[in-house]
Amino acid sequence: MTDTHTTKRPLALLGLGDMGTVLARTWLAADHPLTVWNRTAAKAEALAPEGARVAATPAEAVASAGLIVLCLLDDSTVGSVLEGLDLTGKDVVNLTTGTPAEGRARAAWAAERGARFVDAGIMGTPAMVGAPDGGAYVLYSGSLPLFEEHRATLEVPAAARFVGEDAGHAALYDVALLSAMYGLFGGISHAFALIEGEDVAPKELAPLLSEWLGAMGFFVGSTAERLTSRDFTSGVVSNLAMQVAASGTLLRTAADQGVSPELISPYLDLMRERLEADPAAHGGEDTAGALTLLHRRSR
Ligand code: FVH
C-alpha cells in the first residue's frame, strides 16, 4: 500500500533533541498520528498539547506503530535504545547521523530482527526542517519498498532523496557533503583571517567571497567528469604548474598577514606533490588530478 496524505498511518519517533523535536512538530502540524519517546521525558510531554501521544518506554513507542523513526545522538544510542525490543514486521527509518559502515551494520541488525530498514542523512539544520522553502532534504538508502510505502510521510518534514539500496549510501553521501562543507568553511575562515587587522570590514569582503565561491562551483561538475574519464589534461585552463607557482603568493601573503596557512596548506601541498612526482606528466593537468593521491595516503 502506498502512503498518501489521505491514509496517514501512525508513526513513532524516538529521540526529541533539537532535530527530533522539529520533526515531531512538522508531523503533528500535518495531522500525522504520532507517538513520541525521549530519554528526558519532559521533551516528549511538551509535545502532548500539540497532539503527540507520549510513550513511557521505547518498547511502548515501538509497539504503537508500524513506522519507527529514530533521531538519536549516534548509532550506539540507537543500539542501546532498541536493545531487546521486538521489531518483527516494523519499518525502521534511522535519521541518526552515522558512518556508511554503521548504516550497513544497522540494516543487517534490523533484518535479523525481522524489520525493514532505511538509513538516512538529514541535510539541513533544525531551522531548515519543516520550514516552507527551508532548503533541507533527507538522503535515504536501504529498503526501496519501505521508502516507497512511506514516502509521503517522510516528505512532510523535508524533501526526500533515495540514493540506493545499499544502506550505507545515505551516510556516504551525507559525510561526503559535510566533508566538502568543512573544506569550504576552512577556506572562508582563512579568507576572513587575512583581512583582520586591515582597513577592510568583513562585510566588504563577504559579497565578493560569496560571488567567487559561487563562480568556482563549476569545479564540482568538472571534477566529476574528469574522475569518470580519468582525463585530467583536456581543456585545462588553469594548469597545475601555474597553480603551484601561484600558491607561493598565497602562502607569502598569509605569512605577511600573520595568518597560519593550516586551513589551506593541505590542498596546496597535495597539488605540489602531484606536480613534483612528474612535472612533465602532471604540469598541464587540472588540480583534480591531485585528489588521486588521497586514496594512496589512507591505505
Ligand atoms: N542539529 C543539527 O543541526 C544536525 C542536522 C543534521 C542531522 N543531525 C543529526 O541528527 C541527530 C539528532 O540531532 P539533534 O540535533 O536532535 O541532537 P541533540 O539535540 O543532541 O539530541 C540528541 C538526542 O539523542 C538522545 N540521547 C542522547 N544520548 C542518549 C542515550 N544514551 N540514551 C537515549 N537517548 C539519548 C537525546 O535525549 P535527551 O538528551 O533529550 O534525553 C536527544 O533526544 C544526530 O545524529 C545528529 O548528528 C543534527
mmCIF file with all atom_site columns, C-alpha atoms and ligand atoms in Angstrom, residues 15-20 37-40 43 71-74 77 81 95-97 122 124-126, ligand 1:
data_model
loop_
_atom_site.group_PDB
_atom_site.id
_atom_site.type_symbol
_atom_site.label_atom_id
_atom_site.label_alt_id
_atom_site.label_comp_id
_atom_site.label_asym_id
_atom_site.label_entity_id
_atom_site.label_seq_id
_atom_site.pdbx_PDB_ins_code
_atom_site.Cartn_x
_atom_site.Cartn_y
_atom_site.Cartn_z
_atom_site.occupancy
_atom_site.B_iso_or_equiv
_atom_site.pdbx_formal_charge
_atom_site.auth_seq_id
_atom_site.auth_comp_id
_atom_site.auth_asym_id
_atom_site.auth_atom_id
_atom_site.pdbx_PDB_model_num
ATOM   1  C CA  . GLY A 1 15  ? 14.597 10.990 20.035 1.00 0.00 ? 15  GLY A CA  1
ATOM   2  C CA  . LEU A 1 16  ? 13.456 14.534 20.686 1.00 0.00 ? 16  LEU A CA  1
ATOM   3  C CA  . GLY A 1 17  ? 16.618 16.567 20.628 1.00 0.00 ? 17  GLY A CA  1
ATOM   4  C CA  . ASP A 1 18  ? 16.762 19.770 18.623 1.00 0.00 ? 18  ASP A CA  1
ATOM   5  C CA  . MET A 1 19  ? 16.154 17.925 15.358 1.00 0.00 ? 19  MET A CA  1
ATOM   6  C CA  . GLY A 1 20  ? 13.709 15.312 16.626 1.00 0.00 ? 20  GLY A CA  1
ATOM   7  C CA  . TRP A 1 37  ? 9.555  8.848  23.233 1.00 0.00 ? 37  TRP A CA  1
ATOM   8  C CA  . ASN A 1 38  ? 12.600 10.612 24.619 1.00 0.00 ? 38  ASN A CA  1
ATOM   9  C CA  . ARG A 1 39  ? 15.090 9.738  27.361 1.00 0.00 ? 39  ARG A CA  1
ATOM   10 C CA  . THR A 1 40  ? 14.337 13.064 29.024 1.00 0.00 ? 40  THR A CA  1
ATOM   11 C CA  . LYS A 1 43  ? 10.681 16.928 25.966 1.00 0.00 ? 43  LYS A CA  1
ATOM   12 C CA  . CYS A 1 71  ? 16.556 10.618 15.607 1.00 0.00 ? 71  CYS A CA  1
ATOM   13 C CA  . LEU A 1 72  ? 19.101 9.928  18.319 1.00 0.00 ? 72  LEU A CA  1
ATOM   14 C CA  . LEU A 1 73  ? 22.571 11.130 19.119 1.00 0.00 ? 73  LEU A CA  1
ATOM   15 C CA  . ASP A 1 74  ? 24.542 8.406  17.358 1.00 0.00 ? 74  ASP A CA  1
ATOM   16 C CA  . THR A 1 77  ? 22.472 5.205  21.154 1.00 0.00 ? 77  THR A CA  1
ATOM   17 C CA  . VAL A 1 81  ? 17.532 2.338  22.904 1.00 0.00 ? 81  VAL A CA  1
ATOM   18 C CA  . LEU A 1 95  ? 17.606 9.626  10.810 1.00 0.00 ? 95  LEU A CA  1
ATOM   19 C CA  . THR A 1 96  ? 20.546 9.426  13.221 1.00 0.00 ? 96  THR A CA  1
ATOM   20 C CA  . THR A 1 97  ? 23.820 10.510 11.644 1.00 0.00 ? 97  THR A CA  1
ATOM   21 C CA  . ILE A 1 122 ? 19.492 14.901 7.181  1.00 0.00 ? 122 ILE A CA  1
ATOM   22 C CA  . GLY A 1 124 ? 19.796 20.709 6.950  1.00 0.00 ? 124 GLY A CA  1
ATOM   23 C CA  . THR A 1 125 ? 19.595 22.285 10.359 1.00 0.00 ? 125 THR A CA  1
ATOM   24 C CA  . PRO A 1 126 ? 16.526 22.130 12.629 1.00 0.00 ? 126 PRO A CA  1
HETATM 25 N N1  . FVH B 2 .   ? 21.073 19.509 14.817 1.00 0.00 ? 1   FVH B N1  1
HETATM 26 C C1  . FVH B 2 .   ? 21.635 19.565 13.621 1.00 0.00 ? 1   FVH B C1  1
HETATM 27 O O1  . FVH B 2 .   ? 21.921 20.635 13.086 1.00 0.00 ? 1   FVH B O1  1
HETATM 28 C C2  . FVH B 2 .   ? 22.007 18.305 12.840 1.00 0.00 ? 1   FVH B C2  1
HETATM 29 C C3  . FVH B 2 .   ? 21.495 18.353 11.429 1.00 0.00 ? 1   FVH B C3  1
HETATM 30 C C4  . FVH B 2 .   ? 21.853 17.122 10.646 1.00 0.00 ? 1   FVH B C4  1
HETATM 31 C C5  . FVH B 2 .   ? 21.473 15.853 11.390 1.00 0.00 ? 1   FVH B C5  1
HETATM 32 N N2  . FVH B 2 .   ? 21.972 15.885 12.745 1.00 0.00 ? 1   FVH B N2  1
HETATM 33 C C6  . FVH B 2 .   ? 21.872 14.597 13.417 1.00 0.00 ? 1   FVH B C6  1
HETATM 34 O O2  . FVH B 2 .   ? 20.553 14.351 13.921 1.00 0.00 ? 1   FVH B O2  1
HETATM 35 C C7  . FVH B 2 .   ? 20.638 13.537 15.095 1.00 0.00 ? 1   FVH B C7  1
HETATM 36 C C8  . FVH B 2 .   ? 19.929 14.232 16.242 1.00 0.00 ? 1   FVH B C8  1
HETATM 37 O O3  . FVH B 2 .   ? 20.447 15.547 16.342 1.00 0.00 ? 1   FVH B O3  1
HETATM 38 P P1  . FVH B 2 .   ? 19.876 16.578 17.393 1.00 0.00 ? 1   FVH B P1  1
HETATM 39 O O4  . FVH B 2 .   ? 20.235 17.917 16.896 1.00 0.00 ? 1   FVH B O4  1
HETATM 40 O O5  . FVH B 2 .   ? 18.469 16.316 17.684 1.00 0.00 ? 1   FVH B O5  1
HETATM 41 O O6  . FVH B 2 .   ? 20.793 16.205 18.645 1.00 0.00 ? 1   FVH B O6  1
HETATM 42 P P2  . FVH B 2 .   ? 20.556 16.526 20.170 1.00 0.00 ? 1   FVH B P2  1
HETATM 43 O O7  . FVH B 2 .   ? 19.778 17.773 20.349 1.00 0.00 ? 1   FVH B O7  1
HETATM 44 O O8  . FVH B 2 .   ? 21.888 16.428 20.827 1.00 0.00 ? 1   FVH B O8  1
HETATM 45 O O9  . FVH B 2 .   ? 19.614 15.320 20.665 1.00 0.00 ? 1   FVH B O9  1
HETATM 46 C C9  . FVH B 2 .   ? 20.140 14.013 20.848 1.00 0.00 ? 1   FVH B C9  1
HETATM 47 C C10 . FVH B 2 .   ? 19.016 13.058 21.124 1.00 0.00 ? 1   FVH B C10 1
HETATM 48 O O10 . FVH B 2 .   ? 19.577 11.773 21.481 1.00 0.00 ? 1   FVH B O10 1
HETATM 49 C C11 . FVH B 2 .   ? 19.115 11.431 22.824 1.00 0.00 ? 1   FVH B C11 1
HETATM 50 N N3  . FVH B 2 .   ? 20.134 10.696 23.507 1.00 0.00 ? 1   FVH B N3  1
HETATM 51 C C12 . FVH B 2 .   ? 21.432 11.006 23.665 1.00 0.00 ? 1   FVH B C12 1
HETATM 52 N N4  . FVH B 2 .   ? 22.055 10.060 24.361 1.00 0.00 ? 1   FVH B N4  1
HETATM 53 C C13 . FVH B 2 .   ? 21.135 9.130  24.673 1.00 0.00 ? 1   FVH B C13 1
HETATM 54 C C14 . FVH B 2 .   ? 21.158 7.906  25.395 1.00 0.00 ? 1   FVH B C14 1
HETATM 55 N N5  . FVH B 2 .   ? 22.274 7.429  25.918 1.00 0.00 ? 1   FVH B N5  1
HETATM 56 N N6  . FVH B 2 .   ? 20.006 7.205  25.507 1.00 0.00 ? 1   FVH B N6  1
HETATM 57 C C15 . FVH B 2 .   ? 18.861 7.666  24.967 1.00 0.00 ? 1   FVH B C15 1
HETATM 58 N N7  . FVH B 2 .   ? 18.761 8.807  24.269 1.00 0.00 ? 1   FVH B N7  1
HETATM 59 C C16 . FVH B 2 .   ? 19.892 9.541  24.138 1.00 0.00 ? 1   FVH B C16 1
HETATM 60 C C17 . FVH B 2 .   ? 18.827 12.765 23.462 1.00 0.00 ? 1   FVH B C17 1
HETATM 61 O O11 . FVH B 2 .   ? 17.993 12.525 24.576 1.00 0.00 ? 1   FVH B O11 1
HETATM 62 P P3  . FVH B 2 .   ? 17.906 13.622 25.755 1.00 0.00 ? 1   FVH B P3  1
HETATM 63 O O12 . FVH B 2 .   ? 19.311 14.166 25.974 1.00 0.00 ? 1   FVH B O12 1
HETATM 64 O O13 . FVH B 2 .   ? 16.953 14.686 25.304 1.00 0.00 ? 1   FVH B O13 1
HETATM 65 O O14 . FVH B 2 .   ? 17.417 12.866 26.932 1.00 0.00 ? 1   FVH B O14 1
HETATM 66 C C18 . FVH B 2 .   ? 18.155 13.505 22.315 1.00 0.00 ? 1   FVH B C18 1
HETATM 67 O O15 . FVH B 2 .   ? 16.851 13.058 22.138 1.00 0.00 ? 1   FVH B O15 1
HETATM 68 C C19 . FVH B 2 .   ? 22.132 13.338 15.398 1.00 0.00 ? 1   FVH B C19 1
HETATM 69 O O16 . FVH B 2 .   ? 22.541 12.097 14.902 1.00 0.00 ? 1   FVH B O16 1
HETATM 70 C C20 . FVH B 2 .   ? 22.778 14.475 14.621 1.00 0.00 ? 1   FVH B C20 1
HETATM 71 O O17 . FVH B 2 .   ? 24.109 14.191 14.223 1.00 0.00 ? 1   FVH B O17 1
HETATM 72 C C21 . FVH B 2 .   ? 21.524 17.031 13.524 1.00 0.00 ? 1   FVH B C21 1
#
